[in-house]
Every structure is written in C-alpha cells, then in structure tokens.
mmCIF file of C-alpha atoms (C1' of nucleotides) in Angstrom:
data_model
loop_
_atom_site.group_PDB
_atom_site.id
_atom_site.type_symbol
_atom_site.label_atom_id
_atom_site.label_comp_id
_atom_site.label_asym_id
_atom_site.label_seq_id
_atom_site.Cartn_x
_atom_site.Cartn_y
_atom_site.Cartn_z
ATOM 1 C CA MET I 1 0.000 0.000 0.000
ATOM 2 C CA ALA I 2 1.958 2.954 -1.241
ATOM 3 C CA ALA I 3 1.298 6.206 0.557
ATOM 4 C CA VAL I 4 -0.425 7.883 -2.339
ATOM 5 C CA THR I 5 -1.359 11.380 -1.356
ATOM 6 C CA GLY I 6 -2.673 14.411 -3.122
ATOM 7 C CA LEU I 7 -5.848 16.005 -4.294
ATOM 8 C CA LYS I 8 -8.580 13.967 -5.873
ATOM 9 C CA ILE I 9 -9.825 15.214 -9.184
ATOM 10 C CA GLY I 10 -13.005 16.709 -7.739
ATOM 11 C CA GLU I 11 -10.983 18.768 -5.295
ATOM 12 C CA VAL I 12 -8.818 20.147 -8.080
ATOM 13 C CA SER I 13 -11.989 20.840 -10.023
ATOM 14 C CA LYS I 14 -13.507 22.795 -7.137
ATOM 15 C CA GLN I 15 -10.350 24.797 -6.554
ATOM 16 C CA THR I 16 -9.846 25.712 -10.196
ATOM 17 C CA GLY I 17 -13.344 25.868 -11.585
ATOM 18 C CA VAL I 18 -12.339 23.471 -14.351
ATOM 19 C CA ALA I 19 -14.742 20.563 -14.844
ATOM 20 C CA VAL I 20 -13.616 17.064 -13.959
ATOM 21 C CA GLY I 21 -13.815 16.028 -17.576
ATOM 22 C CA GLY I 22 -11.703 18.990 -18.569
ATOM 23 C CA LEU I 23 -8.994 17.999 -16.101
ATOM 24 C CA ARG I 24 -8.953 14.458 -17.435
ATOM 25 C CA TYR I 25 -8.650 15.972 -20.891
ATOM 26 C CA TYR I 26 -5.691 18.123 -19.814
ATOM 27 C CA GLU I 27 -4.028 15.079 -18.339
ATOM 28 C CA SER I 28 -4.588 13.116 -21.550
ATOM 29 C CA LEU I 29 -2.669 15.883 -23.312
ATOM 30 C CA GLY I 30 0.130 15.693 -20.764
ATOM 31 C CA LEU I 31 -0.497 19.174 -19.374
ATOM 32 C CA ILE I 32 -0.895 17.880 -15.838
ATOM 33 C CA GLN I 33 0.152 14.634 -14.168
ATOM 34 C CA SER I 34 -1.280 12.450 -11.442
ATOM 35 C CA ALA I 35 -0.292 9.441 -9.398
ATOM 36 C CA ARG I 36 -2.749 6.582 -9.327
ATOM 37 C CA GLY I 37 -3.920 4.886 -6.137
ATOM 38 C CA ASP I 38 -4.816 1.231 -5.767
ATOM 39 C CA ASN I 39 -8.378 2.282 -6.488
ATOM 40 C CA SER I 40 -7.166 3.719 -9.807
ATOM 41 C CA TYR I 41 -8.140 7.184 -8.637
ATOM 42 C CA ARG I 42 -6.030 10.122 -9.773
ATOM 43 C CA TYR I 43 -4.141 11.901 -7.008
ATOM 44 C CA TYR I 44 -2.742 15.260 -7.995
ATOM 45 C CA PRO I 45 0.103 17.066 -6.237
ATOM 46 C CA PRO I 46 -0.995 20.390 -4.715
ATOM 47 C CA GLU I 47 0.888 22.452 -7.328
ATOM 48 C CA THR I 48 -1.518 21.115 -9.919
ATOM 49 C CA VAL I 49 -3.959 23.793 -8.834
ATOM 50 C CA ARG I 50 -1.498 26.496 -9.811
ATOM 51 C CA GLN I 51 -0.668 24.719 -13.026
ATOM 52 C CA VAL I 52 -4.312 24.575 -14.003
ATOM 53 C CA GLN I 53 -4.689 28.252 -13.139
ATOM 54 C CA PHE I 54 -1.684 28.896 -15.342
ATOM 55 C CA ILE I 55 -3.372 27.014 -18.156
ATOM 56 C CA LYS I 56 -6.546 29.060 -17.769
ATOM 57 C CA LYS I 57 -4.659 32.350 -17.752
ATOM 58 C CA ALA I 58 -2.640 31.414 -20.780
ATOM 59 C CA GLN I 59 -5.841 30.406 -22.536
ATOM 60 C CA ALA I 60 -7.318 33.773 -21.659
ATOM 61 C CA LEU I 61 -4.409 35.307 -23.575
ATOM 62 C CA GLY I 62 -5.474 33.370 -26.612
ATOM 63 C CA PHE I 63 -2.980 30.534 -26.346
ATOM 64 C CA SER I 64 -4.003 27.097 -27.516
ATOM 65 C CA LEU I 65 -3.482 24.057 -25.320
ATOM 66 C CA ASP I 66 -0.797 23.132 -27.813
ATOM 67 C CA ASP I 67 1.004 26.421 -27.206
ATOM 68 C CA ILE I 68 0.658 25.910 -23.473
ATOM 69 C CA GLY I 69 2.022 22.405 -23.752
ATOM 70 C CA GLU I 70 5.139 23.786 -25.395
ATOM 71 C CA VAL I 71 5.532 26.339 -22.629
ATOM 72 C CA LEU I 72 5.134 23.669 -19.972
ATOM 73 C CA THR I 73 7.686 21.498 -21.749
ATOM 74 C CA VAL I 74 10.226 24.314 -21.531
ATOM 75 C CA HIS I 75 9.295 24.649 -17.892
ATOM 76 C CA HIS I 76 9.826 20.969 -17.249
ATOM 77 C CA GLN I 77 13.263 21.210 -18.825
ATOM 78 C CA GLY I 78 14.130 23.444 -15.907
ATOM 79 C CA ASP I 79 14.104 26.694 -17.856
ATOM 80 C CA VAL I 80 12.063 29.808 -17.258
ATOM 81 C CA PRO I 81 9.919 29.929 -20.402
ATOM 82 C CA CYS I 82 9.270 33.680 -20.362
ATOM 83 C CA GLU I 83 11.257 34.409 -23.520
ATOM 84 C CA PHE I 84 9.292 31.780 -25.330
ATOM 85 C CA VAL I 85 6.003 33.044 -23.922
ATOM 86 C CA GLN I 86 6.990 36.526 -24.993
ATOM 87 C CA GLU I 87 7.500 35.326 -28.548
ATOM 88 C CA LEU I 88 4.144 33.581 -28.558
ATOM 89 C CA LEU I 89 2.505 36.685 -27.143
ATOM 90 C CA GLN I 90 4.086 38.884 -29.787
ATOM 91 C CA GLY I 91 2.779 36.507 -32.436
ATOM 92 C CA LYS I 92 -0.731 36.697 -30.993
ATOM 93 C CA ILE I 93 -0.578 40.488 -30.965
ATOM 94 C CA GLN I 94 0.450 40.612 -34.593
ATOM 95 C CA GLN I 95 -2.265 38.148 -35.511
ATOM 96 C CA LEU I 96 -4.847 40.312 -33.759
ATOM 97 C CA GLU I 97 -3.528 43.398 -35.498
ATOM 98 C CA ALA I 98 -3.866 41.757 -38.908
ATOM 99 C CA GLN I 99 -7.378 40.544 -38.133
ATOM 100 C CA ILE I 100 -8.420 43.965 -36.916
ATOM 101 C CA SER I 101 -7.266 45.778 -40.013
ATOM 102 C CA GLU I 102 -8.911 43.201 -42.243
ATOM 103 C CA MET I 103 -12.145 43.729 -40.389
ATOM 104 C CA VAL I 104 -11.871 47.493 -40.544
ATOM 105 C CA VAL I 105 -11.396 47.358 -44.295
ATOM 106 C CA PHE I 106 -14.304 45.014 -44.721
ATOM 107 C CA LYS I 107 -16.551 47.083 -42.513
ATOM 108 C CA ALA I 108 -15.739 50.131 -44.623
ATOM 109 C CA GLU I 109 -16.614 48.107 -47.693
ATOM 110 C CA LEU I 110 -19.962 47.067 -46.265
ATOM 111 C CA GLU I 111 -20.680 50.645 -45.276
ATOM 112 C CA ARG I 112 -19.883 51.745 -48.775
ATOM 113 C CA TYR I 113 -22.457 49.350 -50.212
ATOM 114 C CA ARG I 114 -25.007 50.274 -47.594
ATOM 115 C CA ASP I 115 -24.562 53.977 -48.228
ATOM 116 C CA ARG I 116 -24.559 53.626 -51.978
ATOM 117 C CA TRP I 117 -27.892 51.876 -51.797
ATOM 118 C CA ALA I 118 -29.258 54.437 -49.338
ATOM 119 C CA ALA I 119 -28.250 57.269 -51.671
ATOM 120 C CA ASN I 120 -29.331 55.681 -54.924
ATOM 121 C CA HIS I 121 -32.375 53.940 -53.603
ATOM 122 C CA PRO I 122 -34.453 51.712 -55.846
ATOM 123 C CA HIS I 123 -33.007 52.006 -59.301
ATOM 124 C CA PRO I 124 -33.453 48.371 -60.236
ATOM 125 C CA GLN I 125 -31.829 47.954 -63.589
ATOM 126 C CA PRO I 126 -33.142 45.394 -66.027
ATOM 127 C CA GLY I 127 -31.852 42.039 -64.784
ATOM 128 C CA ASP I 128 -31.136 43.328 -61.310
ATOM 129 C CA ILE I 129 -32.840 41.698 -58.410
ATOM 130 C CA CYS I 130 -31.655 44.066 -55.733
ATOM 131 C CA PRO I 131 -29.077 46.747 -56.525
ATOM 132 C CA LEU I 132 -27.710 46.377 -53.039
ATOM 133 C CA ILE I 133 -26.944 42.735 -53.657
ATOM 134 C CA GLU I 134 -25.678 43.295 -57.152
ATOM 135 C CA ALA I 135 -23.188 45.743 -55.700
ATOM 136 C CA ILE I 136 -21.682 43.196 -53.358
ATOM 137 C CA PRO I 137 -18.170 42.277 -54.514
ATOM 138 C CA LEU I 138 -18.656 38.939 -56.141
ATOM 139 C CA THR I 139 -15.341 39.502 -57.831
ATOM 140 C CA ALA I 140 -12.274 41.171 -56.446
ATOM 141 C CA PRO I 141 -13.019 44.898 -56.122
ATOM 142 C CA ALA I 142 -11.760 46.599 -59.291
ATOM 143 C CA MET W 1 -31.542 15.746 -74.858
ATOM 144 C CA ALA W 2 -32.564 17.905 -71.967
ATOM 145 C CA ALA W 3 -32.148 21.633 -72.364
ATOM 146 C CA VAL W 4 -29.834 21.641 -69.390
ATOM 147 C CA THR W 5 -26.961 24.025 -69.821
ATOM 148 C CA GLY W 6 -24.375 25.481 -67.548
ATOM 149 C CA LEU W 7 -21.070 24.747 -65.913
ATOM 150 C CA LYS W 8 -20.267 21.341 -64.538
ATOM 151 C CA ILE W 9 -19.031 21.245 -61.005
ATOM 152 C CA GLY W 10 -15.400 20.733 -61.976
ATOM 153 C CA GLU W 11 -15.503 23.841 -64.146
ATOM 154 C CA VAL W 12 -16.878 25.919 -61.291
ATOM 155 C CA SER W 13 -14.194 24.428 -59.079
ATOM 156 C CA LYS W 14 -11.426 25.418 -61.481
ATOM 157 C CA GLN W 15 -12.752 28.940 -61.905
ATOM 158 C CA THR W 16 -13.169 29.584 -58.191
ATOM 159 C CA GLY W 17 -10.455 27.497 -56.578
ATOM 160 C CA VAL W 18 -13.083 25.882 -54.358
ATOM 161 C CA ALA W 19 -12.883 22.091 -54.233
ATOM 162 C CA VAL W 20 -15.633 20.012 -55.786
ATOM 163 C CA GLY W 21 -16.609 18.678 -52.370
ATOM 164 C CA GLY W 22 -16.802 22.188 -51.029
ATOM 165 C CA LEU W 23 -19.175 23.216 -53.794
ATOM 166 C CA ARG W 24 -21.432 20.242 -53.107
ATOM 167 C CA TYR W 25 -21.345 21.251 -49.456
ATOM 168 C CA TYR W 26 -22.367 24.802 -50.341
ATOM 169 C CA GLU W 27 -25.206 23.444 -52.412
ATOM 170 C CA SER W 28 -26.312 21.164 -49.575
ATOM 171 C CA LEU W 29 -26.625 24.314 -47.479
ATOM 172 C CA GLY W 30 -28.586 26.045 -50.208
ATOM 173 C CA LEU W 31 -25.901 28.651 -50.906
ATOM 174 C CA ILE W 32 -25.765 27.812 -54.580
ATOM 175 C CA GLN W 33 -28.187 25.999 -56.837
ATOM 176 C CA SER W 34 -27.856 23.725 -59.811
ATOM 177 C CA ALA W 35 -30.063 22.131 -62.394
ATOM 178 C CA ARG W 36 -29.698 18.378 -62.801
ATOM 179 C CA GLY W 37 -29.218 16.706 -66.158
ATOM 180 C CA ASP W 38 -30.549 13.287 -67.103
ATOM 181 C CA ASN W 39 -27.181 11.974 -65.948
ATOM 182 C CA SER W 40 -27.845 13.505 -62.516
ATOM 183 C CA TYR W 41 -24.901 15.837 -63.030
ATOM 184 C CA ARG W 42 -25.101 19.303 -61.524
ATOM 185 C CA TYR W 43 -25.199 22.148 -64.037
ATOM 186 C CA TYR W 44 -24.534 25.562 -62.584
ATOM 187 C CA PRO W 45 -25.528 28.882 -64.171
ATOM 188 C CA PRO W 46 -22.516 31.051 -65.009
ATOM 189 C CA GLU W 47 -23.239 33.552 -62.209
ATOM 190 C CA THR W 48 -22.479 30.793 -59.733
ATOM 191 C CA VAL W 49 -18.810 31.599 -60.191
ATOM 192 C CA ARG W 50 -19.366 35.112 -58.900
ATOM 193 C CA GLN W 51 -21.532 33.841 -56.080
ATOM 194 C CA VAL W 52 -18.873 31.428 -54.934
ATOM 195 C CA GLN W 53 -16.291 34.188 -55.081
ATOM 196 C CA PHE W 54 -18.558 36.278 -52.913
ATOM 197 C CA ILE W 55 -18.846 33.436 -50.441
ATOM 198 C CA LYS W 56 -15.082 33.116 -50.203
ATOM 199 C CA LYS W 57 -14.523 36.816 -49.711
ATOM 200 C CA ALA W 58 -17.219 37.209 -47.101
ATOM 201 C CA GLN W 59 -15.915 34.115 -45.369
ATOM 202 C CA ALA W 60 -12.351 35.367 -45.326
ATOM 203 C CA LEU W 61 -13.580 38.316 -43.327
ATOM 204 C CA GLY W 62 -15.461 36.426 -40.674
ATOM 205 C CA PHE W 63 -18.920 35.784 -42.073
ATOM 206 C CA SER W 64 -20.313 32.330 -41.385
ATOM 207 C CA LEU W 65 -21.895 30.292 -44.147
ATOM 208 C CA ASP W 66 -25.110 30.754 -42.218
ATOM 209 C CA ASP W 67 -24.826 34.530 -42.524
ATOM 210 C CA ILE W 68 -23.961 34.274 -46.179
ATOM 211 C CA GLY W 69 -26.838 31.904 -46.683
ATOM 212 C CA GLU W 70 -29.311 34.480 -45.454
ATOM 213 C CA VAL W 71 -28.162 36.954 -48.054
ATOM 214 C CA LEU W 72 -27.868 34.471 -50.888
ATOM 215 C CA THR W 73 -31.182 32.835 -50.089
ATOM 216 C CA VAL W 74 -32.853 36.185 -50.495
ATOM 217 C CA HIS W 75 -30.955 36.556 -53.735
ATOM 218 C CA HIS W 76 -32.058 33.139 -54.964
ATOM 219 C CA GLN W 77 -35.670 33.744 -53.984
ATOM 220 C CA GLY W 78 -35.800 36.402 -56.648
ATOM 221 C CA ASP W 79 -37.561 38.868 -54.393
ATOM 222 C CA VAL W 80 -36.679 42.524 -54.155
ATOM 223 C CA PRO W 81 -36.100 42.618 -50.416
ATOM 224 C CA CYS W 82 -33.656 45.471 -50.321
ATOM 225 C CA GLU W 83 -35.025 46.677 -47.022
ATOM 226 C CA PHE W 84 -34.372 43.293 -45.457
ATOM 227 C CA VAL W 85 -30.908 43.044 -46.937
ATOM 228 C CA GLN W 86 -30.197 46.545 -45.730
ATOM 229 C CA GLU W 87 -31.169 45.543 -42.207
ATOM 230 C CA LEU W 88 -29.058 42.433 -42.399
ATOM 231 C CA LEU W 89 -26.134 44.428 -43.665
ATOM 232 C CA GLN W 90 -26.557 47.020 -40.941
ATOM 233 C CA GLY W 91 -26.588 44.263 -38.338
ATOM 234 C CA LYS W 92 -23.377 42.854 -39.739
ATOM 235 C CA ILE W 93 -21.743 46.244 -39.711
ATOM 236 C CA GLN W 94 -22.646 46.762 -36.076
ATOM 237 C CA GLN W 95 -21.522 43.267 -35.195
ATOM 238 C CA LEU W 96 -18.250 43.913 -36.974
ATOM 239 C CA GLU W 97 -17.855 47.175 -35.101
ATOM 240 C CA ALA W 98 -18.387 45.424 -31.780
ATOM 241 C CA GLN W 99 -15.936 42.683 -32.680
ATOM 242 C CA ILE W 100 -13.352 45.219 -33.753
ATOM 243 C CA SER W 101 -13.516 47.168 -30.517
ATOM 244 C CA GLU W 102 -13.382 43.960 -28.501
ATOM 245 C CA MET W 103 -10.290 42.941 -30.375
ATOM 246 C CA VAL W 104 -8.689 46.344 -30.002
ATOM 247 C CA VAL W 105 -9.221 46.233 -26.248
ATOM 248 C CA PHE W 106 -7.877 42.713 -26.051
ATOM 249 C CA LYS W 107 -4.830 43.599 -28.122
ATOM 250 C CA ALA W 108 -4.089 46.540 -25.814
ATOM 251 C CA GLU W 109 -4.325 44.162 -22.886
ATOM 252 C CA LEU W 110 -1.833 41.768 -24.425
ATOM 253 C CA GLU W 111 0.505 44.646 -25.204
ATOM 254 C CA ARG W 112 0.275 45.810 -21.615
ATOM 255 C CA TYR W 113 1.356 42.402 -20.357
ATOM 256 C CA ARG W 114 4.122 42.219 -22.927
ATOM 257 C CA ASP W 115 5.483 45.669 -22.116
ATOM 258 C CA ARG W 116 5.239 45.273 -18.390
ATOM 259 C CA TRP W 117 7.299 42.122 -18.554
ATOM 260 C CA ALA W 118 9.797 43.689 -20.975
ATOM 261 C CA ALA W 119 10.250 46.713 -18.722
ATOM 262 C CA ASN W 120 10.805 44.753 -15.553
ATOM 263 C CA HIS W 121 11.633 41.088 -15.922
ATOM 264 C CA PRO W 122 10.197 39.770 -12.666
ATOM 265 C CA HIS W 123 12.027 37.002 -10.899
ATOM 266 C CA PRO W 124 10.183 33.715 -10.822
ATOM 267 C CA GLN W 125 8.752 33.092 -7.387
ATOM 268 C CA PRO W 126 8.845 29.584 -6.001
ATOM 269 C CA GLY W 127 6.153 27.637 -7.787
ATOM 270 C CA ASP W 128 5.978 30.063 -10.690
ATOM 271 C CA ILE W 129 6.137 28.801 -14.227
ATOM 272 C CA CYS W 130 6.371 32.166 -15.916
ATOM 273 C CA PRO W 131 5.773 35.429 -14.024
ATOM 274 C CA LEU W 132 4.575 36.990 -17.255
ATOM 275 C CA ILE W 133 1.544 34.769 -17.211
ATOM 276 C CA GLU W 134 1.311 34.288 -13.490
ATOM 277 C CA ALA W 135 0.821 38.019 -13.063
ATOM 278 C CA ILE W 136 -2.458 37.792 -14.932
ATOM 279 C CA PRO W 137 -5.532 37.820 -12.712
ATOM 280 C CA LEU W 138 -7.923 34.953 -13.044
ATOM 281 C CA THR W 139 -11.356 36.046 -14.063
ATOM 282 C CA ALA W 140 -14.142 34.564 -11.982
ATOM 283 C CA PRO W 141 -13.779 30.764 -12.019
ATOM 284 C CA ALA W 142 -17.046 29.887 -13.671
ATOM 285 C "C1'" DC V 1 -25.305 -1.226 6.403
ATOM 286 C "C1'" DT V 2 -26.822 1.510 3.019
ATOM 287 C "C1'" DA V 3 -27.070 4.952 -0.251
ATOM 288 C "C1'" DA V 4 -25.374 9.037 -2.169
ATOM 289 C "C1'" DA V 5 -21.518 11.025 -3.948
ATOM 290 C "C1'" DC V 6 -17.642 10.434 -6.223
ATOM 291 C "C1'" DG V 7 -14.350 8.022 -9.194
ATOM 292 C "C1'" DC V 8 -13.050 5.138 -13.294
ATOM 293 C "C1'" DT V 9 -12.907 3.889 -18.667
ATOM 294 C "C1'" DA V 10 -14.529 4.203 -23.166
ATOM 295 C "C1'" DC V 11 -16.903 6.200 -26.373
ATOM 296 C "C1'" DA V 12 -20.344 9.536 -28.678
ATOM 297 C "C1'" DG V 13 -21.463 14.149 -29.692
ATOM 298 C "C1'" DC V 14 -20.979 19.144 -30.364
ATOM 299 C "C1'" DT V 15 -19.609 23.394 -33.501
ATOM 300 C "C1'" DG V 16 -18.143 24.818 -38.594
ATOM 301 C "C1'" DG V 17 -16.325 23.984 -42.784
ATOM 302 C "C1'" DC V 18 -14.872 21.284 -45.046
ATOM 303 C "C1'" DT V 19 -11.895 16.738 -46.955
ATOM 304 C "C1'" DA V 20 -11.525 11.814 -47.895
ATOM 305 C "C1'" DT V 21 -13.132 7.372 -49.039
ATOM 306 C "C1'" DA V 22 -15.887 3.592 -51.261
ATOM 307 C "C1'" DG V 23 -18.284 2.074 -54.880
ATOM 308 C "C1'" DC V 24 -20.512 2.961 -58.619
ATOM 309 C "C1'" DA V 25 -22.226 5.723 -63.273
ATOM 310 C "C1'" DT V 26 -21.096 8.651 -67.055
ATOM 311 C "C1'" DC V 27 -18.507 11.165 -70.344
ATOM 312 C "C1'" DA V 28 -14.765 12.407 -73.686
ATOM 313 C "C1'" DA V 29 -10.744 11.302 -76.214
ATOM 314 C "C1'" DG V 30 -8.028 8.151 -78.928
ATOM 315 C "C1'" DC S 1 -14.197 0.155 -77.618
ATOM 316 C "C1'" DT S 2 -11.551 1.194 -74.063
ATOM 317 C "C1'" DT S 3 -9.581 3.914 -70.657
ATOM 318 C "C1'" DG S 4 -9.022 7.639 -67.645
ATOM 319 C "C1'" DA S 5 -11.126 11.691 -66.046
ATOM 320 C "C1'" DT S 6 -15.045 13.220 -64.121
ATOM 321 C "C1'" DG S 7 -19.454 12.790 -61.987
ATOM 322 C "C1'" DC S 8 -22.768 10.784 -58.435
ATOM 323 C "C1'" DT S 9 -24.342 9.323 -53.334
ATOM 324 C "C1'" DA S 10 -23.463 8.190 -48.727
ATOM 325 C "C1'" DT S 11 -20.728 8.015 -45.003
ATOM 326 C "C1'" DA S 12 -16.789 8.967 -42.042
ATOM 327 C "C1'" DG S 13 -13.181 11.821 -40.393
ATOM 328 C "C1'" DC S 14 -10.648 16.120 -39.184
ATOM 329 C "C1'" DC S 15 -9.571 20.355 -36.073
ATOM 330 C "C1'" DA S 16 -10.180 22.211 -30.716
ATOM 331 C "C1'" DG S 17 -11.745 21.876 -26.483
ATOM 332 C "C1'" DC S 18 -14.331 20.201 -24.342
ATOM 333 C "C1'" DT S 19 -19.320 17.910 -22.516
ATOM 334 C "C1'" DG S 20 -22.290 14.037 -21.912
ATOM 335 C "C1'" DT S 21 -23.473 9.165 -21.485
ATOM 336 C "C1'" DA S 22 -23.308 4.240 -20.048
ATOM 337 C "C1'" DG S 23 -21.987 1.110 -16.972
ATOM 338 C "C1'" DC S 24 -19.399 0.075 -13.682
ATOM 339 C "C1'" DG S 25 -16.262 0.330 -8.902
ATOM 340 C "C1'" DT S 26 -14.995 3.081 -4.465
ATOM 341 C "C1'" DT S 27 -15.502 6.076 -0.699
ATOM 342 C "C1'" DT S 28 -17.842 8.308 2.868
ATOM 343 C "C1'" DA S 29 -21.594 10.141 5.808
ATOM 344 C "C1'" DG S 30 -25.448 8.920 8.463
#
DNA sequence: CTAAACGCTACAGCTGGCTATAGCATCAAG
DNA sequence: CTTGATGCTATAGCCAGCTGTAGCGTTTAG
C-alpha cells in the first residue's frame, strides 16, 4: 500500500473551476500529471492547482493548449519559459492586429455598399434583383 | 436531350479554386443551386462563379456560411427585399464594429502584459512557471 | 449497512467547414 | 471500344476543447 497522497480530481476541479472532464482531458494531453492509487483514482500534487490556473490564464491570452504544452515542456526542462512566452505573445498580438485591419477594411466596404444603396435607392436595372446585392463584390473589387 | 446548360461542377471548381466537395457542401446548405441533367450531373448557371467568389470573400472576413446563406437565399428567392438586406447588412456592420472594438481592447491588454514584462523582468517566485503569465488575474472561475 | 456522492474507462457528440473514401455511373478522347 | 477523367451518393473523419453518457467500482456520511 503505497502512501499515495494528493488532491482527488473533484478537489482540483472545485479549486480551479475546471470541470472534472476537462482535467482528465488536460491530463490526456500531458499538461498535468497524477499518481494513481490502488483504487485507480487520480491523485494530484498540490501544485496542480497552480498549473491549471496557469493554463486558464494562458488560454485567456489566446494561447491554444498546444502552445501551453510547449511552454510547460520548456518549464519541465528546468528553464524559465518567459522568452518563449513573450514570442508567442508577440505573435498573438500581430495576428490580432492583422485581423483587426482586415475587419476594418471590410466594414468600410460594407458601409460603402449600404450607403450607396441608401443614396441611390431603388433604381433596379433590367436584370437586377436588388441593386444592393448586385453591388456586393462577387469579384475582387476593381 | 434535356435543355440543361451550364457549368459542370469541376468547371466551377477550377474557376473559383473551391474544391468540388466544397461546392457540393455549399449546395447542400442552399448557398448555390444547380439544375440536374438526365445523368444527374449538376449544371450551374454562369453567375455561380461570382456567387462562390462572394462566399469566399465574405468568409475570409469572418462571415459564417449561415450569414452568407441568409443573403444568398434572399438573392435566390428572386424577391426585391432590399429593405431586409439593408437591415441584415446594418446588423453585420454593427456586429463587426463590436468585434473590432473587442479585439482592439484585447490587443491593448496583451501589449500591456508584454510591455510590463519587458520593462521589468520579474524574478520567478517559487512555484511560478512564468511570471509573465502568473501576473495575470484569473477572471471569476465559472 | 446503506445509499449518495464520487471516481473510473470508453466512447459519442458538439460546432463549422470542409476533406476523404468507397463504390458505382457517365462522359470524352483516342 | 476502351480507358481515364469526371461525376454521383453516402458516409466517415478532421480540427479544438471540451461535454455528456453508459456502466461500472470506491468512498464516505449517516
């Protein structure tokens, strides 16, 4: 009878707000680790709570579990992974920036079509169904 | 011989860059429509090419196929529902606006974390994985 | 002692937008 | 006429990040 100690999965769940199934999922990805008792129950070391909180925070920054796994791997190698996290973060920021400007451009485009219709109002040309729709860029904007 | 004319699916695929399976998927969602020949082949009207290009462009900028379907369904119905389309468009514009400001706020948040860490590399406390992430407050554990 | 609460595994399902496969029919070129 | 490209339907799988279910075993409070 090994002295298996630690938090049972429900306790970790309560302390982190992450559902039991979610924790099992994290463990299946290798993000957290448990010892197993004779009853086959998972027993987590106390620091698991902080690790799960770390996972949640990193997720809140837009990191995937894959990203987080890489960070934790660096951590397990005994290094402080901040440089690596910084790189990931910078990448996320640039991604966001690109998405934002795409959306701004597209919004301006939609506004242009909306306003053109509002100004022109119903001038359905022969063959047109709705000038507003016909004006939508079905081809690349010339 | 049936008077079925139009582009076969492979031709539409070549002209739009959308895979044959993707086009069948679009059709299954009602985004595009075909006539069927005696051979059960799909024959698409030429304007399908422009419609598919519209789908791709709208998609690239964050519109779901569901959204696109609403517009194209109106188009296919042959009605003149410009008022409705206008409303739909206005809704999308507002949604886009909301998404953009959300993303701008979030990007500023990420930049704040990045810059704070860059300005003052905190020392890892015992139990820390990366102070850059650890410094982030957990939002209410839901 | 009993029954609820909790744990386990294994698998299915969810969202969205496809892609891939199997097994067959049809078409177009040589 | 044959062959390879193309078409068809139906079904399954993929990505992420879980959630839910079935059917069981274990622990714990009364």
